[in-house]
PDB file of C-alpha atoms in Angstrom:
ATOM      1  CA  MET V 455       0.000   0.000   0.000  1.00  0.00           C
ATOM      2  CA  GLN V 456       2.821   2.391   0.891  1.00  0.00           C
ATOM      3  CA  GLU V 457       4.397   1.721  -2.514  1.00  0.00           C
ATOM      4  CA  LEU V 458       1.160   2.775  -4.235  1.00  0.00           C
ATOM      5  CA  VAL V 459       1.025   6.042  -2.267  1.00  0.00           C
ATOM      6  CA  ILE V 460       4.635   6.826  -3.190  1.00  0.00           C
ATOM      7  CA  MET V 461       3.911   6.070  -6.863  1.00  0.00           C
ATOM      8  CA  ILE V 462       0.807   8.294  -6.888  1.00  0.00           C
ATOM      9  CA  ARG V 463       2.703  11.153  -5.277  1.00  0.00           C
ATOM     10  CA  SER V 464       5.596  10.882  -7.699  1.00  0.00           C
ATOM     11  CA  VAL V 465       3.287  10.819 -10.738  1.00  0.00           C
ATOM     12  CA  HIS V 466       1.303  13.741  -9.325  1.00  0.00           C
ATOM     13  CA  SER V 467       4.520  15.755  -8.983  1.00  0.00           C
ATOM     14  CA  GLY V 468       5.280  15.215 -12.676  1.00  0.00           C
ATOM     15  CA  GLU V 469       7.549  12.209 -12.540  1.00  0.00           C
ATOM     16  CA  LYS V 470       6.980   9.203 -14.741  1.00  0.00           C
ATOM     17  CA  HIS V 471       6.312   5.778 -13.338  1.00  0.00           C
ATOM     18  CA  VAL V 472       6.959   2.573 -15.225  1.00  0.00           C
ATOM     19  CA  PRO V 473       6.108  -0.640 -13.405  1.00  0.00           C
ATOM     20  CA  HIS V 474       9.190  -2.785 -12.823  1.00  0.00           C
ATOM     21  CA  LYS V 475       7.817  -5.809 -14.697  1.00  0.00           C
ATOM     22  CA  PHE V 476       7.014  -3.676 -17.738  1.00  0.00           C
ATOM     23  CA  ALA V 477      10.407  -1.956 -17.657  1.00  0.00           C
ATOM     24  CA  ALA V 478      12.140  -5.335 -17.508  1.00  0.00           C
ATOM     25  CA  ARG V 479      10.210  -6.600 -20.546  1.00  0.00           C
ATOM     26  CA  VAL V 480      10.974  -3.454 -22.535  1.00  0.00           C
ATOM     27  CA  ALA V 481      14.649  -3.720 -21.636  1.00  0.00           C
ATOM     28  CA  GLU V 482      14.658  -7.373 -22.668  1.00  0.00           C
ATOM     29  CA  ARG V 483      13.102  -6.613 -26.029  1.00  0.00           C
ATOM     30  CA  PHE V 484      14.915  -3.418 -26.946  1.00  0.00           C
ATOM     31  CA  GLY V 485      18.125  -3.706 -24.976  1.00  0.00           C
ATOM     32  CA  GLU V 486      19.871  -5.609 -27.717  1.00  0.00           C
ATOM     33  CA  ASP V 487      21.339  -4.122 -30.851  1.00  0.00           C
ATOM     34  CA  ARG V 488      18.695  -3.846 -33.488  1.00  0.00           C
ATOM     35  CA  LEU V 489      18.801  -6.383 -36.290  1.00  0.00           C
ATOM     36  CA  THR V 490      19.268  -5.031 -39.790  1.00  0.00           C
ATOM     37  CA  ASP V 491      16.668  -5.686 -42.471  1.00  0.00           C
ATOM     38  CA  ARG V 492      19.043  -8.171 -44.108  1.00  0.00           C
ATOM     39  CA  GLU V 493      19.620  -9.995 -40.817  1.00  0.00           C
ATOM     40  CA  LEU V 494      15.848 -10.274 -40.423  1.00  0.00           C
ATOM     41  CA  ASP V 495      15.592 -11.620 -43.981  1.00  0.00           C
ATOM     42  CA  VAL V 496      18.172 -14.290 -43.144  1.00  0.00           C
ATOM     43  CA  LEU V 497      16.426 -15.089 -39.867  1.00  0.00           C
ATOM     44  CA  LYS V 498      13.058 -15.523 -41.616  1.00  0.00           C
ATOM     45  CA  LEU V 499      14.600 -17.945 -44.092  1.00  0.00           C
ATOM     46  CA  ILE V 500      16.235 -19.891 -41.255  1.00  0.00           C
ATOM     47  CA  ARG V 501      12.812 -20.036 -39.591  1.00  0.00           C
ATOM     48  CA  ASP V 502      11.446 -21.438 -42.860  1.00  0.00           C
ATOM     49  CA  GLY V 503      14.000 -24.261 -42.770  1.00  0.00           C
ATOM     50  CA  ARG V 504      16.402 -23.010 -45.433  1.00  0.00           C
ATOM     51  CA  ARG V 505      20.062 -24.020 -45.361  1.00  0.00           C
ATOM     52  CA  ASN V 506      22.777 -21.382 -45.752  1.00  0.00           C
ATOM     53  CA  LYS V 507      23.316 -22.247 -49.421  1.00  0.00           C
ATOM     54  CA  GLN V 508      19.576 -21.871 -50.119  1.00  0.00           C
ATOM     55  CA  ILE V 509      19.469 -18.567 -48.221  1.00  0.00           C
ATOM     56  CA  ALA V 510      22.385 -17.288 -50.287  1.00  0.00           C
ATOM     57  CA  SER V 511      20.597 -18.274 -53.481  1.00  0.00           C
ATOM     58  CA  ASP V 512      17.263 -16.773 -52.380  1.00  0.00           C
ATOM     59  CA  LEU V 513      18.868 -13.459 -51.385  1.00  0.00           C
ATOM     60  CA  LYS V 514      21.381 -13.470 -54.252  1.00  0.00           C
ATOM     61  CA  ILE V 515      24.348 -13.109 -51.919  1.00  0.00           C
ATOM     62  CA  ALA V 516      27.420 -15.223 -51.201  1.00  0.00           C
ATOM     63  CA  GLU V 517      27.157 -18.045 -48.695  1.00  0.00           C
ATOM     64  CA  ALA V 518      30.004 -16.400 -46.754  1.00  0.00           C
ATOM     65  CA  THR V 519      27.805 -13.308 -46.435  1.00  0.00           C
ATOM     66  CA  VAL V 520      24.982 -15.455 -45.050  1.00  0.00           C
ATOM     67  CA  ASN V 521      27.412 -16.858 -42.480  1.00  0.00           C
ATOM     68  CA  PHE V 522      28.448 -13.295 -41.594  1.00  0.00           C
ATOM     69  CA  HIS V 523      24.806 -12.270 -41.068  1.00  0.00           C
ATOM     70  CA  ILE V 524      24.091 -15.355 -38.954  1.00  0.00           C
ATOM     71  CA  LYS V 525      27.147 -14.633 -36.805  1.00  0.00           C
ATOM     72  CA  ASN V 526      26.040 -11.014 -36.288  1.00  0.00           C
ATOM     73  CA  LEU V 527      22.408 -11.764 -35.509  1.00  0.00           C
ATOM     74  CA  SER V 528      23.417 -14.567 -33.144  1.00  0.00           C
ATOM     75  CA  GLN V 529      25.649 -12.147 -31.254  1.00  0.00           C
ATOM     76  CA  LYS V 530      22.971  -9.471 -31.132  1.00  0.00           C
ATOM     77  CA  LEU V 531      20.384 -11.955 -29.858  1.00  0.00           C
ATOM     78  CA  GLN V 532      22.925 -13.724 -27.632  1.00  0.00           C
ATOM     79  CA  ALA V 533      21.942 -17.009 -29.255  1.00  0.00           C
ATOM     80  CA  ASN V 534      23.938 -20.237 -29.119  1.00  0.00           C
ATOM     81  CA  ASP V 535      23.068 -21.229 -32.679  1.00  0.00           C
ATOM     82  CA  ARG V 536      20.724 -20.423 -35.551  1.00  0.00           C
ATOM     83  CA  THR V 537      17.788 -22.365 -34.070  1.00  0.00           C
ATOM     84  CA  HIS V 538      18.211 -20.607 -30.757  1.00  0.00           C
ATOM     85  CA  ALA V 539      18.298 -17.268 -32.621  1.00  0.00           C
ATOM     86  CA  VAL V 540      14.937 -18.049 -34.238  1.00  0.00           C
ATOM     87  CA  MET V 541      13.426 -19.020 -30.883  1.00  0.00           C
ATOM     88  CA  ILE V 542      14.642 -15.797 -29.263  1.00  0.00           C
ATOM     89  CA  ALA V 543      13.338 -13.725 -32.175  1.00  0.00           C
ATOM     90  CA  LEU V 544       9.930 -15.418 -31.954  1.00  0.00           C
ATOM     91  CA  ARG V 545       9.771 -14.856 -28.203  1.00  0.00           C
ATOM     92  CA  ARG V 546      10.674 -11.170 -28.624  1.00  0.00           C
ATOM     93  CA  GLY V 547       8.168 -10.629 -31.388  1.00  0.00           C
ATOM     94  CA  LEU V 548      10.790  -9.995 -34.061  1.00  0.00           C
ATOM     95  CA  LEU V 549       9.443 -12.911 -36.113  1.00  0.00           C
ATOM     96  CA  GLU V 550       6.074 -14.540 -36.496  1.00  0.00           C
ATOM     97  CA  ILE V 551       5.382 -18.215 -37.059  1.00  0.00           C
TER      98      ILE V 551
END
């Protein structure tokens, strides 16, 4: 109850209040580096079951470039591998099923 009174007073005095749970979720979703459009393209094709060679062909880029994008997006998402990257992206709303 005391916490609610403090929150009301702080908002009334012009301060902003963001509930801790909401702030944590926002930080989780937007705290990472943003993925580029090309990284999202690669991620969508991984989600669709494409192999690196197929992704390269679909996007008309070198397979080495696909590997580069996968490495970058995995780092940004702090994923262990490409499947983990897709799962994280789905959970964060960056991809849809």
